[in-house]
PDB file of C-alpha atoms and ligand atoms in Angstrom:
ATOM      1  CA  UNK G1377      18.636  10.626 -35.164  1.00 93.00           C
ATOM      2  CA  UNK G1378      19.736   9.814 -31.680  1.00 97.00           C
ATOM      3  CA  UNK G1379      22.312  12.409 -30.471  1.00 98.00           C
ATOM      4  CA  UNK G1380      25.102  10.731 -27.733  1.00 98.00           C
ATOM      5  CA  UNK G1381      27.100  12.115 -25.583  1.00 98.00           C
ATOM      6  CA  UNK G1382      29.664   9.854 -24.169  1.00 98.00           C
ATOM      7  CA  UNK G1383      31.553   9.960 -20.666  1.00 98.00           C
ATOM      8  CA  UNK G1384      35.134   8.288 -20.635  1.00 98.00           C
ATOM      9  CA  UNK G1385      38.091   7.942 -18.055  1.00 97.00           C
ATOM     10  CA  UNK G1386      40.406   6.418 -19.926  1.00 96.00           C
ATOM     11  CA  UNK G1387      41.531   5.204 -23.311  1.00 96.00           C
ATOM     12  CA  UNK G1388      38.020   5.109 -25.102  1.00 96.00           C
ATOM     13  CA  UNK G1389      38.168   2.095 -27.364  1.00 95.00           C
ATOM     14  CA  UNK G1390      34.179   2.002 -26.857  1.00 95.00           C
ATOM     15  CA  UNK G1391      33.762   5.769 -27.344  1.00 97.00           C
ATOM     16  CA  UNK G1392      35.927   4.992 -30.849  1.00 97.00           C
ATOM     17  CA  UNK G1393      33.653   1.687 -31.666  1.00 96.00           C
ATOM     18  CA  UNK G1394      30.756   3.831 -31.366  1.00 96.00           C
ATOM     19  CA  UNK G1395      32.676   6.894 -33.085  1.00 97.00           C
ATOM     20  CA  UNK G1396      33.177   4.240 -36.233  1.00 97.00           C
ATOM     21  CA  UNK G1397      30.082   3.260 -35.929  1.00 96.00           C
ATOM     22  CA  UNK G1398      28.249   6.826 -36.405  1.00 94.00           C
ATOM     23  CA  UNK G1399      30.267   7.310 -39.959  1.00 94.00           C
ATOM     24  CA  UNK G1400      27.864   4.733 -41.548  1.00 95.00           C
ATOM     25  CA  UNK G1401      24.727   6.911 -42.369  1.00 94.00           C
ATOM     26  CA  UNK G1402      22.223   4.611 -41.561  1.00 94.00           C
ATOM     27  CA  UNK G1403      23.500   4.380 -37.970  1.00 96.00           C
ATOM     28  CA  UNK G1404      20.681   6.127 -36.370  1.00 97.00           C
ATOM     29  CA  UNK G1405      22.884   8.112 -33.538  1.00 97.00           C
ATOM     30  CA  UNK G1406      25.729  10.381 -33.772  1.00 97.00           C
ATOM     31  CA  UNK G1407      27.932  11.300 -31.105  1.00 97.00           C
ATOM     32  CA  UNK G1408      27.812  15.109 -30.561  1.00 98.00           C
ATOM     33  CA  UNK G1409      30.160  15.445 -27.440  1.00 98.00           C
ATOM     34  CA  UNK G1410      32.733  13.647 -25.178  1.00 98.00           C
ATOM     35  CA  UNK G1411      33.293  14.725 -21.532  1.00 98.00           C
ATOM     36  CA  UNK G1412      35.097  13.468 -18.672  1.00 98.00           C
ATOM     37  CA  UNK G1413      36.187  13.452 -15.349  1.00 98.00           C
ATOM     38  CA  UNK G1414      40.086  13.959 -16.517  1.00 97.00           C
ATOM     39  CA  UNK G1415      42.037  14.894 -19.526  1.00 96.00           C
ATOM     40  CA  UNK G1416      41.340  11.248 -20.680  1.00 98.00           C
ATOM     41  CA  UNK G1417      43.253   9.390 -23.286  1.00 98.00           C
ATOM     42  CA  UNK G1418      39.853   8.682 -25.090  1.00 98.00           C
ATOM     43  CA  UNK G1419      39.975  12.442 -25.776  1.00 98.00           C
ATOM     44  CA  UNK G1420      42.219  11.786 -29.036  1.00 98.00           C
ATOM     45  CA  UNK G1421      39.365   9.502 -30.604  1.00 98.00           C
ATOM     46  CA  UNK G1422      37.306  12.583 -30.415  1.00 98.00           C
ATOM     47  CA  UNK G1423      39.667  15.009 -32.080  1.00 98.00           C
ATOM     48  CA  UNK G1424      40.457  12.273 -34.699  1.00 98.00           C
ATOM     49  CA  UNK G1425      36.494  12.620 -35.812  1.00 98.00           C
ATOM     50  CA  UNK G1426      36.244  16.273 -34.846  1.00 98.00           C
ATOM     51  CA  UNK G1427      33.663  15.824 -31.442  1.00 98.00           C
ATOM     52  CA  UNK G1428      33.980  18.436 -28.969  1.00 98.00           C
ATOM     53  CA  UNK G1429      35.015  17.643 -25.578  1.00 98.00           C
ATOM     54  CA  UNK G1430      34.779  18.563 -22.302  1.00 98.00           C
ATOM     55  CA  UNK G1431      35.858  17.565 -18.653  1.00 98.00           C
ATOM     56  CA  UNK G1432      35.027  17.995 -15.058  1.00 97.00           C
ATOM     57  CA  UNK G1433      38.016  17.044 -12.737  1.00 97.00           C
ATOM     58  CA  UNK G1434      36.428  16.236  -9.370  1.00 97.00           C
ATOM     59  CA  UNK G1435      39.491  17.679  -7.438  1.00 96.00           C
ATOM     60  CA  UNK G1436      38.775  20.681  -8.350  1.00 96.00           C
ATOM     61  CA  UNK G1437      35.222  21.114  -6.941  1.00 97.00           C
ATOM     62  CA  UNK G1438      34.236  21.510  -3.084  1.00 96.00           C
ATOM     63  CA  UNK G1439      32.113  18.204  -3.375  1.00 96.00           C
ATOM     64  CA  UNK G1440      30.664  15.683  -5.090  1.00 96.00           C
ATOM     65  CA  UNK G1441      27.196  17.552  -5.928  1.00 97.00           C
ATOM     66  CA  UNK G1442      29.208  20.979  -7.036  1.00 98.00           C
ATOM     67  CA  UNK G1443      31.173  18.113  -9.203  1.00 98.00           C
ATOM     68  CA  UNK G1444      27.939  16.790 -10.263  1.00 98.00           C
ATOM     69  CA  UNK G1445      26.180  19.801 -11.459  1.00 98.00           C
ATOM     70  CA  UNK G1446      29.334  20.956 -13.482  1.00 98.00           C
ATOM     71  CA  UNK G1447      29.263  18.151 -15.568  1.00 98.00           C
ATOM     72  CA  UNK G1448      25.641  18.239 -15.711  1.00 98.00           C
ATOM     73  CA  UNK G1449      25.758  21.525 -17.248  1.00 98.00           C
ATOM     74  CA  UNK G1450      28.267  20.643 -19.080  1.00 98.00           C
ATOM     75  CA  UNK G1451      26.129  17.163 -20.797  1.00 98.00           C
ATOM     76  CA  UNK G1452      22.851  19.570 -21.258  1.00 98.00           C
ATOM     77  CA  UNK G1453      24.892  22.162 -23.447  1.00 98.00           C
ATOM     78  CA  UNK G1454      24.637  19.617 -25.959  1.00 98.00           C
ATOM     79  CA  UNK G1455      21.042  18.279 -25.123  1.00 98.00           C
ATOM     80  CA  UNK G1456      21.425  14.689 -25.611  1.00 98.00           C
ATOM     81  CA  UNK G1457      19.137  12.182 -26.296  1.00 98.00           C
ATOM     82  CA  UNK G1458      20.766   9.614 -24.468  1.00 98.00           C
ATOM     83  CA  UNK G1459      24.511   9.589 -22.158  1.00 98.00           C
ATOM     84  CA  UNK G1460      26.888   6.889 -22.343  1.00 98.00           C
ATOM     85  CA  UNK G1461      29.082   5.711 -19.608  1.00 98.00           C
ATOM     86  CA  UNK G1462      31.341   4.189 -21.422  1.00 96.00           C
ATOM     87  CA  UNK G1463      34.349   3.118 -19.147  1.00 95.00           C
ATOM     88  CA  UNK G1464      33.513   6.077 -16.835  1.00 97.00           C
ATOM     89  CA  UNK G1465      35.144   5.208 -13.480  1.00 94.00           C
ATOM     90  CA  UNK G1466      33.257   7.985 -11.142  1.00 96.00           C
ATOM     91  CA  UNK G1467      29.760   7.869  -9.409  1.00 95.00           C
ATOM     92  CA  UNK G1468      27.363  10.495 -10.116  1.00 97.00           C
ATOM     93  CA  UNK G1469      25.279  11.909  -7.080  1.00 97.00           C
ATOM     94  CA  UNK G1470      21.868  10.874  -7.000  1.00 97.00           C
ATOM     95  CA  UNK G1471      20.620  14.179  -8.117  1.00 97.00           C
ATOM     96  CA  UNK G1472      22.858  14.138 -11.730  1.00 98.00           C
ATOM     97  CA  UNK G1473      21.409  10.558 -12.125  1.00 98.00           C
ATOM     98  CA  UNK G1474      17.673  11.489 -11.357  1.00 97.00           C
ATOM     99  CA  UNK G1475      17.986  14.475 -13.637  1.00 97.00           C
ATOM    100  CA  UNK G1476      19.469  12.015 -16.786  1.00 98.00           C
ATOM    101  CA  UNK G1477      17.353   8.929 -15.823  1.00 96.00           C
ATOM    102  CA  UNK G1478      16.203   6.683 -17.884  1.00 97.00           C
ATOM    103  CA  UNK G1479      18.777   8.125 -20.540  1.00 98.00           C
ATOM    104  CA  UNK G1480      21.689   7.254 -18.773  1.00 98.00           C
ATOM    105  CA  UNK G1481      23.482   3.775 -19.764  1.00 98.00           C
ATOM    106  CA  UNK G1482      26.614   2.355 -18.325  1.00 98.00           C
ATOM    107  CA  UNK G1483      28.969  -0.702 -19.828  1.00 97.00           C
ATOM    108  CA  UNK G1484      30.768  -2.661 -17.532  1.00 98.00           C
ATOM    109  CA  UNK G1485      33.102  -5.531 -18.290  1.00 98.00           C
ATOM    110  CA  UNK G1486      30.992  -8.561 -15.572  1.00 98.00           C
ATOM    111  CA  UNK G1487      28.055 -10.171 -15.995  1.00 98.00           C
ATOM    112  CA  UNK G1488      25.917  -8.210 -13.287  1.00 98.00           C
ATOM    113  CA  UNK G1489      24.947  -8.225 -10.995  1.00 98.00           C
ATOM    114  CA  UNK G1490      27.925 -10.299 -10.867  1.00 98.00           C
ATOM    115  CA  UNK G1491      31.071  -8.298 -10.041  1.00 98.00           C
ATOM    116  CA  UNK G1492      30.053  -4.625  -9.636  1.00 98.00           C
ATOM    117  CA  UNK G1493      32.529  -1.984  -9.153  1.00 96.00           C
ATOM    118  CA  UNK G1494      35.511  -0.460 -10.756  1.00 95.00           C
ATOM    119  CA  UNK G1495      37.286  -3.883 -10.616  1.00 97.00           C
ATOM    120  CA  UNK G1496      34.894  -6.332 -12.398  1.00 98.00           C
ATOM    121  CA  UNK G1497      37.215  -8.199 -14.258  1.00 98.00           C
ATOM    122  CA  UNK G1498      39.781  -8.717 -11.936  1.00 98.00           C
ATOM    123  CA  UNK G1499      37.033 -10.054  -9.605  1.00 98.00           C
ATOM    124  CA  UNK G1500      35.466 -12.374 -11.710  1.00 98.00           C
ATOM    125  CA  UNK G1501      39.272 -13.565 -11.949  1.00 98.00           C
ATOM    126  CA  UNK G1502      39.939 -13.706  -8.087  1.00 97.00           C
ATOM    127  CA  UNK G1503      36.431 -15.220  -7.815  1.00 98.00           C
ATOM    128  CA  UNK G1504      38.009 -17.929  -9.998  1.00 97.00           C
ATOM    129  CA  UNK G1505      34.814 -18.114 -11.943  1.00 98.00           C
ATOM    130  CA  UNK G1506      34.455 -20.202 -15.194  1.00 98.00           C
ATOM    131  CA  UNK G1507      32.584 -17.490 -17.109  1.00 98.00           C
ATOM    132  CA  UNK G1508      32.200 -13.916 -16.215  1.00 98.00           C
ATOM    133  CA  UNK G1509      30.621 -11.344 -19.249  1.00 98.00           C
ATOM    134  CA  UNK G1510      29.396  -8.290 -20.234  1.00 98.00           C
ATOM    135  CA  UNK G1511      26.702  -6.043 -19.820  1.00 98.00           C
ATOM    136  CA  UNK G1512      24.866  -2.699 -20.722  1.00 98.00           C
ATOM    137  CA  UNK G1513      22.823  -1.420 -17.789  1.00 98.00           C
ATOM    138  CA  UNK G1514      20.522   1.381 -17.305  1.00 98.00           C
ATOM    139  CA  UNK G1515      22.322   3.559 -14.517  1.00 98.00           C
ATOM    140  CA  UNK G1516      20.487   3.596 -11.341  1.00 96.00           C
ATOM    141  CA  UNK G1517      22.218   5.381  -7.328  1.00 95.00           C
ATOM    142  CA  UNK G1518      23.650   2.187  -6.840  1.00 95.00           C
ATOM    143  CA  UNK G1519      26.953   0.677  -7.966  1.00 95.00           C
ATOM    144  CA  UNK G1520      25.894  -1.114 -11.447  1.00 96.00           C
ATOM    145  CA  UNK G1521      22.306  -1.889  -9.738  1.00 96.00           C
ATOM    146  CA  UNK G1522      20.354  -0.615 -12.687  1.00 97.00           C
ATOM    147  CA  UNK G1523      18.070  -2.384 -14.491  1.00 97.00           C
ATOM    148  CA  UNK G1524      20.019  -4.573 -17.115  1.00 98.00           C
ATOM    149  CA  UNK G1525      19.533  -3.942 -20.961  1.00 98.00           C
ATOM    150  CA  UNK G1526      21.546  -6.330 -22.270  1.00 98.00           C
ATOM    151  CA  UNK G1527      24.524  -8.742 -21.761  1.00 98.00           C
ATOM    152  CA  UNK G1528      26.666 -11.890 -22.729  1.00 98.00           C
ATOM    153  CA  UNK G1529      28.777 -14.622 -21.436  1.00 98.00           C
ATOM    154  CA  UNK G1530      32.448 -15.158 -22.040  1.00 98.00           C
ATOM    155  CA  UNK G1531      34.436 -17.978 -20.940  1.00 98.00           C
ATOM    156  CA  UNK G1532      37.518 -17.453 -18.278  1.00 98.00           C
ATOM    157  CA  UNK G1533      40.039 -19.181 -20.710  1.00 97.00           C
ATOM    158  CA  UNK G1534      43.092 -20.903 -17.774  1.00 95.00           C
ATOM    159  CA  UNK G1535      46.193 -18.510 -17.908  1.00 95.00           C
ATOM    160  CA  UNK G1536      44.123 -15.196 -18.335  1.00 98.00           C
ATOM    161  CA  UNK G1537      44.904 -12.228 -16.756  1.00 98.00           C
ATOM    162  CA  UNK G1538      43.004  -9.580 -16.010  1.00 98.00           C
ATOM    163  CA  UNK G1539      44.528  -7.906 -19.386  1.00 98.00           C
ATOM    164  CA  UNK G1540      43.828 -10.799 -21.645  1.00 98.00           C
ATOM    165  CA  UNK G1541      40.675 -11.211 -20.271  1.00 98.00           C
ATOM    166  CA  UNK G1542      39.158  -7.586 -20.479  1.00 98.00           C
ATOM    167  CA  UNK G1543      40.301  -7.454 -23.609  1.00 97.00           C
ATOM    168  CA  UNK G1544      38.262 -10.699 -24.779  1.00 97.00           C
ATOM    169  CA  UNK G1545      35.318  -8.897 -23.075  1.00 98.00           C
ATOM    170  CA  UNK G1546      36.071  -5.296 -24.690  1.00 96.00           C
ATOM    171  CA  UNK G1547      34.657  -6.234 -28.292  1.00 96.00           C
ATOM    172  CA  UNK G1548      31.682  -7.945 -26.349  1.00 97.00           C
ATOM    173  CA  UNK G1549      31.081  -4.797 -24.689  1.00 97.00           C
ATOM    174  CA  UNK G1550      30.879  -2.804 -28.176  1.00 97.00           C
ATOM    175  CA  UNK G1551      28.793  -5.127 -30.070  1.00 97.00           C
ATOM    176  CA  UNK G1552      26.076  -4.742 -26.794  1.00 98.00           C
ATOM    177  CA  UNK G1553      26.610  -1.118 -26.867  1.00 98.00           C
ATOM    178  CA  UNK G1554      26.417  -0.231 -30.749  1.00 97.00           C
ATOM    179  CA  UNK G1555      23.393  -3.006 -30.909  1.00 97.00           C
ATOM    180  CA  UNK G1556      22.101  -1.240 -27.465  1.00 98.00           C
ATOM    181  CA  UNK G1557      22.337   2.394 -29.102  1.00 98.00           C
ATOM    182  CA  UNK G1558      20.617   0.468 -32.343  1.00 97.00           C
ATOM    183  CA  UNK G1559      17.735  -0.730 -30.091  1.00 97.00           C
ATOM    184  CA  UNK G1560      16.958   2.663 -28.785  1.00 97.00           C
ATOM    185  CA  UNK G1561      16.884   4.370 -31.622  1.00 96.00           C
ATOM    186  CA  UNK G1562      14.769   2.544 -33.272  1.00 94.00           C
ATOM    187  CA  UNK G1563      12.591   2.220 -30.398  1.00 95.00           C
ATOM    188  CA  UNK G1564      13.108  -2.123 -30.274  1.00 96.00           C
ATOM    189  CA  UNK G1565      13.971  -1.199 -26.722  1.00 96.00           C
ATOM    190  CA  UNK G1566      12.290   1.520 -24.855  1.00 97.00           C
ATOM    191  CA  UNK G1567      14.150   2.991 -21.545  1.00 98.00           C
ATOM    192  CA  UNK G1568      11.213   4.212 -19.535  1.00 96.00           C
ATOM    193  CA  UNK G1569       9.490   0.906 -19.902  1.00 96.00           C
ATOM    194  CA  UNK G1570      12.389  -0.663 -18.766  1.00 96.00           C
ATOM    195  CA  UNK G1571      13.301   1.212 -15.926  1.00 95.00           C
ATOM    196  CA  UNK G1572       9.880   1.521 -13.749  1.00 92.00           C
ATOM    197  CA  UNK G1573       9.396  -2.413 -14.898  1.00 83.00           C
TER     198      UNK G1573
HETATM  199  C1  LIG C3069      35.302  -0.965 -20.309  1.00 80.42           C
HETATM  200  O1  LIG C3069      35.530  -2.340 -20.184  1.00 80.42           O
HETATM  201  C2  LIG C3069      34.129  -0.541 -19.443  1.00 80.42           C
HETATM  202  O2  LIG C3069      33.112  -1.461 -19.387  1.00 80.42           O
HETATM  203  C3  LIG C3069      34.804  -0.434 -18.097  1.00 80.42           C
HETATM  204  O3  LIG C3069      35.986   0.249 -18.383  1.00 80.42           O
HETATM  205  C4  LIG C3069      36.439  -0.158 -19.685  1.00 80.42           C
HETATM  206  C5  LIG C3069      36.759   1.070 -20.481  1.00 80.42           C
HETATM  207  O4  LIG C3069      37.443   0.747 -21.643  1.00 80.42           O
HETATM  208  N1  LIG C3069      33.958   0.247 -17.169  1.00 80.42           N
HETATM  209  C6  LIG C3069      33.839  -0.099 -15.896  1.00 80.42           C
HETATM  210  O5  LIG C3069      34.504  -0.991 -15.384  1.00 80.42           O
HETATM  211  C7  LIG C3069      32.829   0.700 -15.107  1.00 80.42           C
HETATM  212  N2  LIG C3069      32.532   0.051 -13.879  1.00 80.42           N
HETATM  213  P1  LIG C3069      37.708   1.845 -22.765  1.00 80.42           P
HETATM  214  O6  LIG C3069      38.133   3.133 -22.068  1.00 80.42           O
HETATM  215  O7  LIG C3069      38.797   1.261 -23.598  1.00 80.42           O
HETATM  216  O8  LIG C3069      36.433   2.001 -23.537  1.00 80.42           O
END
């Protein structure tokens, strides 16, 4: 059994997908914690199935790296097998990635290395682009750089906005993860191999 833990910034309706998910008990991964870099939104998905949380503000630290190691600390309490960024909208230094790498998987709402960033939808719209995606990337010290584990394409329908359109990606996004999470469990994909390929 794979044990999770998943980062969040906001509302979590990936962290919940996978949360559903984990009640079926041949889903080979269970979600043991939920931290973040706020007092996120996505916090009530985890009390609704009883997950501890935790979270890290980085205001409240005297850099990035003191930031870094909190919520390090805080992720190794629970010894995961793998972490999920899952709509986590803060970089990790280079030393919290090294220490988590290859473990460490990110979703984000583009077809990368199209549209990296915080903003990948609404650049994919202001790119005026006929099809953007979604993907599930190992995370690497660059900005959604890392190697790629799996992704889709979805049409730009005319008339979306950056609302409709994320949330035509969003279900795209938790079929990759859950099928992602799937994959690694059962060894079908293997992150080490991946990562130095
Ligand atoms: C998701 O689309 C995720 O890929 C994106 O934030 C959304 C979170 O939704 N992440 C990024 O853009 C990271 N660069 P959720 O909080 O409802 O799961």
């Amino acid at each position: 059994m794979l044990s999770l833990v998943v980062l969040i910034s906001g509302g979590g309706s990936n962290l919940r997908a996978l949360l559903e998910a984990s009640e079926d008990a041949e889903f080979p991964a269970r979600v043991v914690a939920v931290g973040a870099d706020r007092d996120a939104d996505g916090f009530a998905h985890a009390e609704e199935f009883g997950i501890p949380t935790f979270s890290c503000a980085l205001s409240a630290f005297a850099d990035r790296d003191a930031w870094g190691d909190a919520m390090l600390e805080q992720i190794r309490l629970w010894n995961p097998d793998l972490v999920i960024l899952s709509g986590f909208m803060k970089l990790f230094p280079p030393r919290v990635v090294d220490a988590l790498s290859p473990n460490l998987i990110n979703t984000h709402p583009a077809f990368l290395p199209e549209f990296p960033g915080a903003h990948g939808v609404r650049d994919a719209l202001a790119a005026r682009v006929t099809e953007t995606g979604a993907s599930v990337i190992i995370v690497d010290n660059g900005v959604d750089s890392g190697p790629i584990i799996s992704q889709r394409r979805i049409p730009v329908l005319p008339g979306d906005t950056e609302a409709t359109l994320h949330e035509r990606i969003k279900p795209i996004e938790r079929e990759l993860l859950i099928q992602a999470v799937l994959d690694i469990a059962n060894g079908h994909i293997n992150l080490k191999e991946l990562a130095t390929a």
